[in-house]
PDB file of C-alpha atoms in Angstrom:
ATOM      1  CA  TRP A 141     -23.839 194.390  98.367  1.00 44.00           C
ATOM      2  CA  THR A 142     -22.259 197.370 100.733  1.00 47.00           C
ATOM      3  CA  GLY A 143     -18.194 197.446 101.247  1.00 49.00           C
ATOM      4  CA  PRO A 144     -16.963 198.204  97.757  1.00 53.00           C
ATOM      5  CA  THR A 145     -17.618 195.664  94.312  1.00 53.00           C
ATOM      6  CA  LYS A 146     -14.514 192.756  93.104  1.00 53.00           C
ATOM      7  CA  PRO A 147     -14.173 190.549  91.078  1.00 54.00           C
ATOM      8  CA  CYS A 148     -16.093 186.923  92.064  1.00 52.00           C
ATOM      9  CA  ARG A 149     -14.714 183.846  90.236  1.00 57.00           C
ATOM     10  CA  ILE A 150     -16.899 180.387  90.502  1.00 53.00           C
ATOM     11  CA  VAL A 151     -14.943 177.670  89.869  1.00 52.00           C
ATOM     12  CA  LEU A 152     -16.739 174.411  88.559  1.00 51.00           C
ATOM     13  CA  PRO A 153     -15.456 171.645  87.907  1.00 52.00           C
ATOM     14  CA  LYS A 154     -13.897 169.939  86.014  1.00 53.00           C
ATOM     15  CA  LEU A 155     -15.968 167.154  83.312  1.00 49.00           C
ATOM     16  CA  ASN A 156     -14.159 165.495  80.086  1.00 52.00           C
ATOM     17  CA  LEU A 157     -17.084 165.272  77.897  1.00 48.00           C
ATOM     18  CA  HIS A 158     -15.358 163.888  75.356  1.00 49.00           C
ATOM     19  CA  HIS A 159     -13.919 161.030  76.676  1.00 48.00           C
ATOM     20  CA  HIS A 160     -17.690 160.043  78.051  1.00 48.00           C
ATOM     21  CA  HIS A 161     -18.852 160.998  75.342  1.00 48.00           C
ATOM     22  CA  LEU A 162     -15.914 158.479  73.428  1.00 47.00           C
ATOM     23  CA  ASN A 163     -17.394 155.667  76.477  1.00 50.00           C
ATOM     24  CA  TYR A 164     -20.524 155.820  75.697  1.00 47.00           C
ATOM     25  CA  HIS A 165     -20.549 155.998  71.719  1.00 48.00           C
ATOM     26  CA  HIS A 166     -17.899 152.750  71.898  1.00 49.00           C
ATOM     27  CA  GLN A 167     -21.195 150.234  74.263  1.00 51.00           C
ATOM     28  CA  ASN A 168     -24.086 152.052  71.816  1.00 51.00           C
ATOM     29  CA  PRO A 169     -22.585 152.109  68.631  1.00 53.00           C
ATOM     30  CA  PRO A 170     -24.682 154.118  65.756  1.00 51.00           C
ATOM     31  CA  PHE A 171     -26.643 152.829  63.030  1.00 47.00           C
ATOM     32  CA  LEU A 172     -24.105 153.022  59.910  1.00 46.00           C
ATOM     33  CA  PRO A 173     -23.786 152.455  57.222  1.00 47.00           C
ATOM     34  CA  LEU A 174     -21.063 150.894  55.488  1.00 47.00           C
ATOM     35  CA  ARG A 175     -18.677 152.125  52.773  1.00 46.00           C
ATOM     36  CA  SER A 176     -19.941 149.613  50.071  1.00 46.00           C
ATOM     37  CA  GLN A 177     -23.837 149.628  50.830  1.00 48.00           C
ATOM     38  CA  SER A 178     -26.595 153.439  51.193  1.00 46.00           C
ATOM     39  CA  PHE A 179     -28.272 153.051  54.433  1.00 41.00           C
ATOM     40  CA  PHE A 180     -31.358 151.887  52.939  1.00 44.00           C
ATOM     41  CA  GLU A 181     -29.992 149.249  50.776  1.00 48.00           C
ATOM     42  CA  PRO A 182     -30.737 145.693  53.271  1.00 50.00           C
ATOM     43  CA  PRO A 183     -27.314 143.599  54.904  1.00 50.00           C
ATOM     44  CA  ALA A 184     -25.701 141.701  52.748  1.00 50.00           C
ATOM     45  CA  LYS A 185     -27.245 137.869  54.195  1.00 49.00           C
ATOM     46  CA  LEU A 186     -30.901 139.085  53.950  1.00 47.00           C
ATOM     47  CA  GLN A 187     -29.713 140.320  50.391  1.00 49.00           C
ATOM     48  CA  HIS A 188     -31.597 137.060  47.561  1.00 50.00           C
ATOM     49  CA  ARG A 189     -29.435 134.726  46.709  1.00 53.00           C
ATOM     50  CA  PRO A 190     -31.238 132.537  43.237  1.00 50.00           C
ATOM     51  CA  THR A 191     -31.431 128.816  44.505  1.00 50.00           C
ATOM     52  CA  VAL A 192     -30.041 126.389  41.616  1.00 48.00           C
ATOM     53  CA  ALA A 193     -33.404 125.535  41.606  1.00 47.00           C
ATOM     54  CA  ASN A 194     -34.523 128.859  40.241  1.00 48.00           C
ATOM     55  CA  ALA A 195     -32.013 128.818  38.547  1.00 47.00           C
ATOM     56  CA  SER A 196     -32.588 128.181  34.074  1.00 48.00           C
ATOM     57  CA  PRO A 197     -30.919 125.454  32.486  1.00 51.00           C
ATOM     58  CA  SER A 198     -28.925 126.638  29.440  1.00 50.00           C
ATOM     59  CA  PRO A 199     -31.399 125.608  26.916  1.00 50.00           C
ATOM     60  CA  SER A 200     -27.997 124.625  24.598  1.00 52.00           C
ATOM     61  CA  SER A 201     -27.253 121.504  26.644  1.00 52.00           C
ATOM     62  CA  PRO A 202     -30.071 120.259  28.167  1.00 57.00           C
ATOM     63  CA  PRO A 203     -30.081 117.015  29.931  1.00 56.00           C
ATOM     64  CA  PRO A 204     -30.285 113.887  28.919  1.00 53.00           C
ATOM     65  CA  SER A 205     -33.687 112.326  30.494  1.00 57.00           C
ATOM     66  CA  SER A 206     -33.195 108.208  31.924  1.00 57.00           C
ATOM     67  CA  SER A 207     -35.399 106.291  29.508  1.00 53.00           C
ATOM     68  CA  SER A 208     -33.372 107.940  26.477  1.00 56.00           C
ATOM     69  CA  SER A 209     -30.504 106.734  27.842  1.00 56.00           C
ATOM     70  CA  SER A 210     -31.422 103.301  28.859  1.00 55.00           C
ATOM     71  CA  LEU A 211     -33.038 103.119  25.053  1.00 54.00           C
ATOM     72  CA  THR A 212     -29.863 104.277  23.634  1.00 60.00           C
ATOM     73  CA  SER A 213     -28.005 101.403  25.985  1.00 58.00           C
ATOM     74  CA  TRP A 214     -30.141  99.064  24.199  1.00 54.00           C
ATOM     75  CA  THR A 215     -30.113  99.810  20.769  1.00 64.00           C
ATOM     76  CA  SER A 216     -25.961  99.728  21.184  1.00 61.00           C
ATOM     77  CA  ARG A 217     -26.640  96.332  23.059  1.00 62.00           C
ATOM     78  CA  LEU A 218     -29.283  94.954  20.422  1.00 58.00           C
ATOM     79  CA  ALA A 219     -26.284  96.464  17.087  1.00 54.00           C
ATOM     80  CA  SER A 220     -23.212  95.260  18.996  1.00 59.00           C
ATOM     81  CA  TYR A 221     -24.292  91.612  19.325  1.00 66.00           C
ATOM     82  CA  LYS A 222     -23.628  88.554  17.557  1.00 73.00           C
ATOM     83  CA  PRO A 223     -25.376  84.534  17.973  1.00 69.00           C
ATOM     84  CA  ASN A 224     -22.469  82.540  18.286  1.00 78.00           C
ATOM     85  CA  GLY A 225     -22.944  80.051  15.357  1.00 83.00           C
ATOM     86  CA  ARG A 226     -21.683  77.060  18.161  1.00 88.00           C
ATOM     87  CA  LEU A 227     -23.841  77.869  20.637  1.00 90.00           C
ATOM     88  CA  VAL A 228     -26.434  77.021  17.228  1.00 93.00           C
ATOM     89  CA  VAL A 229     -25.384  74.000  15.853  1.00 94.00           C
ATOM     90  CA  ILE A 230     -25.131  72.825  19.260  1.00 95.00           C
ATOM     91  CA  MET A 231     -29.200  74.160  20.263  1.00 95.00           C
ATOM     92  CA  PHE A 232     -30.369  72.512  16.506  1.00 97.00           C
ATOM     93  CA  ILE A 233     -29.247  69.279  18.295  1.00 96.00           C
ATOM     94  CA  ALA A 234     -30.742  69.041  21.329  1.00 96.00           C
ATOM     95  CA  GLY A 235     -33.655  69.950  20.444  1.00 96.00           C
ATOM     96  CA  ALA A 236     -33.704  67.752  17.391  1.00 97.00           C
ATOM     97  CA  LEU A 237     -33.245  64.850  19.921  1.00 95.00           C
ATOM     98  CA  LEU A 238     -35.380  66.173  22.561  1.00 94.00           C
ATOM     99  CA  GLY A 239     -38.207  66.612  20.929  1.00 94.00           C
ATOM    100  CA  PRO A 240     -39.655  64.171  19.625  1.00 94.00           C
ATOM    101  CA  PHE A 241     -39.478  62.730  22.696  1.00 95.00           C
ATOM    102  CA  LEU A 242     -41.782  65.236  24.533  1.00 96.00           C
ATOM    103  CA  ASP A 243     -43.773  64.720  21.718  1.00 96.00           C
ATOM    104  CA  ASN A 244     -44.751  61.041  21.898  1.00 96.00           C
ATOM    105  CA  TYR A 245     -46.924  62.395  25.328  1.00 96.00           C
ATOM    106  CA  HIS A 246     -48.473  63.842  22.933  1.00 96.00           C
ATOM    107  CA  GLY A 247     -49.126  61.142  19.969  1.00 94.00           C
ATOM    108  CA  GLN A 248     -48.987  58.498  23.593  1.00 94.00           C
ATOM    109  CA  PHE A 249     -52.095  60.176  24.485  1.00 96.00           C
ATOM    110  CA  ASP A 250     -53.859  61.015  21.652  1.00 94.00           C
ATOM    111  CA  THR A 251     -53.334  64.088  22.441  1.00 96.00           C
ATOM    112  CA  LEU A 252     -52.990  64.842  18.607  1.00 94.00           C
ATOM    113  CA  ARG A 253     -52.770  63.147  15.338  1.00 94.00           C
ATOM    114  CA  TYR A 254     -50.214  63.598  12.716  1.00 95.00           C
ATOM    115  CA  SER A 255     -51.184  63.597   9.185  1.00 92.00           C
ATOM    116  CA  LYS A 256     -48.269  63.701   7.190  1.00 90.00           C
ATOM    117  CA  GLY A 257     -45.100  62.145   7.738  1.00 91.00           C
ATOM    118  CA  ALA A 258     -46.332  60.122  10.669  1.00 92.00           C
ATOM    119  CA  PHE A 259     -43.750  57.013  12.630  1.00 91.00           C
ATOM    120  CA  GLU A 260     -44.351  54.472  14.963  1.00 91.00           C
ATOM    121  CA  LEU A 261     -41.486  52.849  16.229  1.00 91.00           C
ATOM    122  CA  GLN A 262     -42.359  49.847  18.230  1.00 90.00           C
ATOM    123  CA  MET A 263     -40.556  47.508  20.599  1.00 89.00           C
ATOM    124  CA  GLN A 264     -42.835  44.108  20.926  1.00 86.00           C
ATOM    125  CA  GLY A 265     -45.433  44.629  19.610  1.00 85.00           C
ATOM    126  CA  MET A 266     -45.350  47.744  21.889  1.00 90.00           C
ATOM    127  CA  SER A 267     -44.896  51.855  21.199  1.00 90.00           C
ATOM    128  CA  ILE A 268     -42.108  53.348  22.341  1.00 91.00           C
ATOM    129  CA  LEU A 269     -42.366  56.299  19.714  1.00 93.00           C
ATOM    130  CA  LYS A 270     -44.235  58.233  18.487  1.00 94.00           C
ATOM    131  CA  SER A 271     -44.670  61.367  16.293  1.00 94.00           C
ATOM    132  CA  ALA A 272     -43.832  62.675  12.647  1.00 95.00           C
ATOM    133  CA  TYR A 273     -40.859  63.361  10.946  1.00 95.00           C
ATOM    134  CA  TRP A 274     -39.765  66.291  10.071  1.00 96.00           C
ATOM    135  CA  VAL A 275     -40.583  66.842  14.491  1.00 96.00           C
ATOM    136  CA  PRO A 276     -37.052  67.079  15.547  1.00 96.00           C
ATOM    137  CA  PHE A 277     -36.139  70.017  12.760  1.00 96.00           C
ATOM    138  CA  LEU A 278     -39.019  71.970  13.961  1.00 95.00           C
ATOM    139  CA  PHE A 279     -38.126  71.535  17.795  1.00 97.00           C
ATOM    140  CA  GLY A 280     -34.466  72.467  16.660  1.00 97.00           C
ATOM    141  CA  VAL A 281     -35.443  75.704  15.135  1.00 96.00           C
ATOM    142  CA  ALA A 282     -37.080  75.946  18.384  1.00 96.00           C
ATOM    143  CA  GLY A 283     -34.418  75.347  20.851  1.00 96.00           C
ATOM    144  CA  VAL A 284     -31.697  77.764  18.757  1.00 96.00           C
ATOM    145  CA  LEU A 285     -34.189  80.150  18.268  1.00 96.00           C
ATOM    146  CA  ILE A 286     -35.250  80.593  22.053  1.00 96.00           C
ATOM    147  CA  SER A 287     -31.178  80.125  23.563  1.00 95.00           C
ATOM    148  CA  GLN A 288     -30.021  82.918  21.132  1.00 94.00           C
ATOM    149  CA  LEU A 289     -33.490  85.335  22.628  1.00 95.00           C
ATOM    150  CA  TYR A 290     -32.289  84.069  26.312  1.00 95.00           C
ATOM    151  CA  ASP A 291     -28.383  85.259  24.860  1.00 92.00           C
ATOM    152  CA  LEU A 292     -30.354  88.687  23.577  1.00 93.00           C
ATOM    153  CA  PHE A 293     -32.062  89.537  26.276  1.00 93.00           C
ATOM    154  CA  ASP A 294     -29.381  89.335  28.769  1.00 93.00           C
ATOM    155  CA  LYS A 295     -27.011  91.549  27.361  1.00 90.00           C
ATOM    156  CA  VAL A 296     -29.798  93.906  26.081  1.00 91.00           C
ATOM    157  CA  LEU A 297     -31.912  94.018  29.955  1.00 90.00           C
ATOM    158  CA  ASP A 298     -28.354  93.012  31.693  1.00 89.00           C
ATOM    159  CA  THR A 299     -29.858  90.309  32.969  1.00 90.00           C
ATOM    160  CA  GLU A 300     -27.469  88.780  36.708  1.00 92.00           C
ATOM    161  CA  MET A 301     -24.946  86.833  36.355  1.00 92.00           C
ATOM    162  CA  THR A 302     -26.134  84.079  39.484  1.00 91.00           C
ATOM    163  CA  LYS A 303     -29.217  83.514  36.774  1.00 93.00           C
ATOM    164  CA  ARG A 304     -26.948  83.647  33.182  1.00 93.00           C
ATOM    165  CA  LYS A 305     -25.072  80.586  35.183  1.00 93.00           C
ATOM    166  CA  PRO A 306     -27.076  78.315  35.983  1.00 95.00           C
ATOM    167  CA  THR A 307     -25.670  75.324  37.903  1.00 94.00           C
ATOM    168  CA  PRO A 308     -26.038  71.543  35.627  1.00 94.00           C
ATOM    169  CA  TRP A 309     -28.795  70.490  38.537  1.00 95.00           C
ATOM    170  CA  LYS A 310     -30.626  73.250  38.030  1.00 95.00           C
ATOM    171  CA  ILE A 311     -30.950  72.604  33.970  1.00 96.00           C
ATOM    172  CA  LEU A 312     -31.628  69.116  34.546  1.00 96.00           C
ATOM    173  CA  TYR A 313     -34.093  69.346  36.927  1.00 97.00           C
ATOM    174  CA  GLY A 314     -35.195  72.725  34.786  1.00 96.00           C
ATOM    175  CA  ILE A 315     -35.743  69.929  31.189  1.00 97.00           C
ATOM    176  CA  SER A 316     -37.241  67.080  33.611  1.00 97.00           C
ATOM    177  CA  ALA A 317     -39.709  69.817  35.154  1.00 97.00           C
ATOM    178  CA  PHE A 318     -40.720  70.808  31.272  1.00 97.00           C
ATOM    179  CA  ALA A 319     -40.824  67.334  30.564  1.00 97.00           C
ATOM    180  CA  ALA A 320     -43.418  66.325  33.198  1.00 97.00           C
ATOM    181  CA  GLN A 321     -45.680  69.245  32.697  1.00 98.00           C
ATOM    182  CA  TYR A 322     -46.053  68.786  29.011  1.00 97.00           C
ATOM    183  CA  TYR A 323     -46.726  64.184  29.861  1.00 97.00           C
ATOM    184  CA  LEU A 324     -49.001  66.065  32.264  1.00 97.00           C
ATOM    185  CA  SER A 325     -50.997  68.277  29.657  1.00 97.00           C
ATOM    186  CA  GLY A 326     -51.654  65.781  27.226  1.00 97.00           C
ATOM    187  CA  TYR A 327     -52.339  62.971  30.334  1.00 97.00           C
ATOM    188  CA  LEU A 328     -55.223  65.542  31.770  1.00 97.00           C
ATOM    189  CA  ASP A 329     -56.223  65.839  27.983  1.00 96.00           C
ATOM    190  CA  LYS A 330     -57.107  62.231  27.708  1.00 95.00           C
ATOM    191  CA  MET A 331     -58.606  61.596  31.142  1.00 95.00           C
ATOM    192  CA  GLY A 332     -61.512  64.375  29.565  1.00 94.00           C
ATOM    193  CA  ILE A 333     -60.783  66.235  32.502  1.00 95.00           C
ATOM    194  CA  ASP A 334     -62.389  70.209  32.738  1.00 95.00           C
ATOM    195  CA  THR A 335     -59.963  72.284  30.175  1.00 95.00           C
ATOM    196  CA  PRO A 336     -60.229  75.309  32.701  1.00 96.00           C
ATOM    197  CA  VAL A 337     -59.469  72.417  35.382  1.00 97.00           C
ATOM    198  CA  ILE A 338     -56.418  71.885  33.298  1.00 97.00           C
ATOM    199  CA  HIS A 339     -55.724  75.583  31.906  1.00 97.00           C
ATOM    200  CA  LEU A 340     -55.650  76.334  36.033  1.00 97.00           C
ATOM    201  CA  THR A 341     -52.852  73.306  36.731  1.00 97.00           C
ATOM    202  CA  LEU A 342     -51.232  73.730  33.697  1.00 98.00           C
ATOM    203  CA  ALA A 343     -50.719  77.192  34.515  1.00 98.00           C
ATOM    204  CA  VAL A 344     -48.971  76.833  37.724  1.00 97.00           C
ATOM    205  CA  LEU A 345     -46.408  75.103  37.624  1.00 97.00           C
ATOM    206  CA  ALA A 346     -45.673  76.835  34.484  1.00 97.00           C
ATOM    207  CA  LEU A 347     -45.485  80.086  36.678  1.00 97.00           C
ATOM    208  CA  VAL A 348     -44.526  78.121  40.229  1.00 97.00           C
ATOM    209  CA  GLY A 349     -41.746  76.428  37.690  1.00 97.00           C
ATOM    210  CA  PHE A 350     -40.437  79.731  35.519  1.00 97.00           C
ATOM    211  CA  ARG A 351     -40.294  81.342  38.836  1.00 96.00           C
ATOM    212  CA  TYR A 352     -38.438  78.380  40.445  1.00 96.00           C
ATOM    213  CA  PHE A 353     -35.712  77.937  37.478  1.00 96.00           C
ATOM    214  CA  ASP A 354     -35.795  81.242  36.323  1.00 96.00           C
ATOM    215  CA  GLY A 355     -37.154  84.076  37.304  1.00 93.00           C
ATOM    216  CA  SER A 356     -35.380  87.125  35.185  1.00 95.00           C
ATOM    217  CA  LYS A 357     -36.799  89.313  32.544  1.00 95.00           C
ATOM    218  CA  ALA A 358     -34.935  88.127  30.041  1.00 95.00           C
ATOM    219  CA  GLY A 359     -36.541  85.052  30.845  1.00 96.00           C
ATOM    220  CA  PHE A 360     -39.336  86.188  31.037  1.00 97.00           C
ATOM    221  CA  VAL A 361     -39.901  87.650  27.980  1.00 96.00           C
ATOM    222  CA  THR A 362     -38.217  85.169  25.468  1.00 96.00           C
ATOM    223  CA  SER A 363     -41.205  82.242  27.676  1.00 97.00           C
ATOM    224  CA  LEU A 364     -43.845  84.880  26.705  1.00 97.00           C
ATOM    225  CA  ALA A 365     -42.938  85.437  22.777  1.00 96.00           C
ATOM    226  CA  THR A 366     -42.337  81.484  22.870  1.00 97.00           C
ATOM    227  CA  ALA A 367     -45.491  81.148  24.468  1.00 97.00           C
ATOM    228  CA  VAL A 368     -47.015  83.271  21.876  1.00 97.00           C
ATOM    229  CA  GLY A 369     -45.038  82.149  18.871  1.00 96.00           C
ATOM    230  CA  GLY A 370     -45.132  78.646  19.367  1.00 96.00           C
ATOM    231  CA  PRO A 371     -49.185  78.234  18.985  1.00 96.00           C
ATOM    232  CA  ALA A 372     -48.701  80.537  16.091  1.00 96.00           C
ATOM    233  CA  ILE A 373     -46.635  78.251  13.782  1.00 96.00           C
ATOM    234  CA  GLU A 374     -49.151  75.677  15.599  1.00 96.00           C
ATOM    235  CA  ILE A 375     -52.578  77.273  14.484  1.00 97.00           C
ATOM    236  CA  ALA A 376     -50.272  77.771  10.440  1.00 96.00           C
ATOM    237  CA  LEU A 377     -49.304  74.438  10.809  1.00 95.00           C
ATOM    238  CA  ILE A 378     -52.825  73.353  11.368  1.00 96.00           C
ATOM    239  CA  ASN A 379     -54.861  75.228   9.704  1.00 95.00           C
ATOM    240  CA  LEU A 380     -52.695  75.796   6.361  1.00 95.00           C
ATOM    241  CA  ALA A 381     -50.127  72.764   6.143  1.00 93.00           C
ATOM    242  CA  GLN A 382     -53.125  70.737   8.066  1.00 93.00           C
ATOM    243  CA  ALA A 383     -49.478  67.651   9.117  1.00 94.00           C
ATOM    244  CA  TYR A 384     -51.889  66.997  12.130  1.00 95.00           C
ATOM    245  CA  SER A 385     -54.872  67.563  14.596  1.00 95.00           C
ATOM    246  CA  TYR A 386     -55.350  68.296  18.086  1.00 96.00           C
ATOM    247  CA  THR A 387     -58.721  65.350  19.504  1.00 94.00           C
ATOM    248  CA  ASN A 388     -59.944  67.809  21.243  1.00 94.00           C
ATOM    249  CA  ALA A 389     -58.928  71.368  19.953  1.00 94.00           C
ATOM    250  CA  ASP A 390     -60.622  74.494  21.586  1.00 92.00           C
ATOM    251  CA  ILE A 391     -59.621  77.621  19.973  1.00 94.00           C
ATOM    252  CA  TRP A 392     -58.513  77.868  16.349  1.00 95.00           C
ATOM    253  CA  GLY A 393     -58.028  73.730  16.329  1.00 94.00           C
ATOM    254  CA  VAL A 394     -55.205  73.640  18.772  1.00 96.00           C
ATOM    255  CA  ASP A 395     -55.812  72.911  22.868  1.00 96.00           C
ATOM    256  CA  SER A 396     -55.944  76.675  24.244  1.00 96.00           C
ATOM    257  CA  TRP A 397     -53.840  75.637  27.336  1.00 97.00           C
ATOM    258  CA  ILE A 398     -51.394  74.643  24.703  1.00 97.00           C
ATOM    259  CA  PRO A 399     -49.011  77.939  25.423  1.00 97.00           C
ATOM    260  CA  TRP A 400     -49.038  76.716  29.464  1.00 98.00           C
ATOM    261  CA  VAL A 401     -46.188  74.097  27.941  1.00 97.00           C
ATOM    262  CA  TYR A 402     -44.594  76.631  25.630  1.00 97.00           C
ATOM    263  CA  PHE A 403     -44.481  78.633  28.583  1.00 98.00           C
ATOM    264  CA  LEU A 404     -42.715  76.798  30.548  1.00 97.00           C
ATOM    265  CA  GLY A 405     -40.057  75.283  27.356  1.00 96.00           C
ATOM    266  CA  GLY A 406     -38.808  79.366  27.949  1.00 96.00           C
ATOM    267  CA  PRO A 407     -36.776  78.349  30.764  1.00 97.00           C
ATOM    268  CA  ALA A 408     -36.455  74.694  30.031  1.00 97.00           C
ATOM    269  CA  VAL A 409     -34.357  75.905  26.981  1.00 97.00           C
ATOM    270  CA  GLY A 410     -33.128  78.926  27.899  1.00 96.00           C
ATOM    271  CA  ASN A 411     -31.132  76.960  30.755  1.00 97.00           C
ATOM    272  CA  LEU A 412     -30.005  74.711  28.668  1.00 96.00           C
ATOM    273  CA  GLY A 413     -28.636  77.645  25.836  1.00 95.00           C
ATOM    274  CA  ARG A 414     -26.605  79.027  29.000  1.00 95.00           C
ATOM    275  CA  GLY A 415     -24.839  76.505  30.340  1.00 94.00           C
ATOM    276  CA  ILE A 416     -23.730  75.663  26.463  1.00 93.00           C
ATOM    277  CA  ALA A 417     -23.646  79.330  26.282  1.00 89.00           C
ATOM    278  CA  ASN A 418     -20.855  79.283  29.258  1.00 88.00           C
ATOM    279  CA  SER A 419     -19.110  76.270  27.723  1.00 83.00           C
ATOM    280  CA  VAL A 420     -18.585  76.864  24.375  1.00 75.00           C
ATOM    281  CA  LEU A 421     -18.123  81.179  25.212  1.00 67.00           C
ATOM    282  CA  LYS A 422     -15.450  80.378  28.078  1.00 66.00           C
ATOM    283  CA  ASP A 423     -13.445  77.689  25.378  1.00 57.00           C
ATOM    284  CA  ASP A 424     -13.730  80.372  21.923  1.00 56.00           C
ATOM    285  CA  ASP A 425     -12.134  83.706  25.383  1.00 51.00           C
ATOM    286  CA  ASP A 426      -9.607  80.325  26.123  1.00 52.00           C
ATOM    287  CA  ALA A 427      -8.811  80.007  22.510  1.00 51.00           C
ATOM    288  CA  MET A 428      -7.852  83.121  21.535  1.00 46.00           C
TER     289      MET A 428
END
């Protein structure tokens, strides 16, 4: 400068830095940890939380298994079961009356021959009933056992009510089918039909008949037990007591196809017992 020195003032534009700083941080907030978590701790929503599956059950109270609960239920039902006295008496009488007429088929076709207590009723020189004096007792006991097993397993295995209450017609048709199979077994044996053919014929009738007239788990267990227990009793009567004999026996003194006859006897006698039990138990409930 050539002139005298004069003070000068430079005026700068006023900047609102504080306001700008606040606006910047409002639009772009810094990543700062919350007060309750450290800087290196991941956010709460990303933390691993144990699931129910990973949680170990308390050793003091393990959950009961389905098999143990079912076994407990079956055991309690078995322990609480009480046979009905009126049903026992009625089924014994029914079996004792029906049995000799069924056994008559095998007697007339010479399928078996009685050596102890045999009798034959004739009318005008025609044989109408051929059996033994102790046969009614055996069929009476069989009627009681089968009906009681049906009643027991219906309660233990919780058979549905539609199967526990067969119609009178189903009861009648089931007994008729059993009688027809009984007759056919003696006829096929009399005609000298090959044993495998008799097996196949009677097996189809037994399985189809059971499926149509019953089909319950209780009935299957009872029919299977009847098909095993019945021939076992016959083997004892033949080989130990020598009460009678089969003409064409092929195993242990009996015909090997006889279990199929016993099997179909299960639903025939079982449904009869169910029908009588429904009537007897209903009368008992009304009396109470």
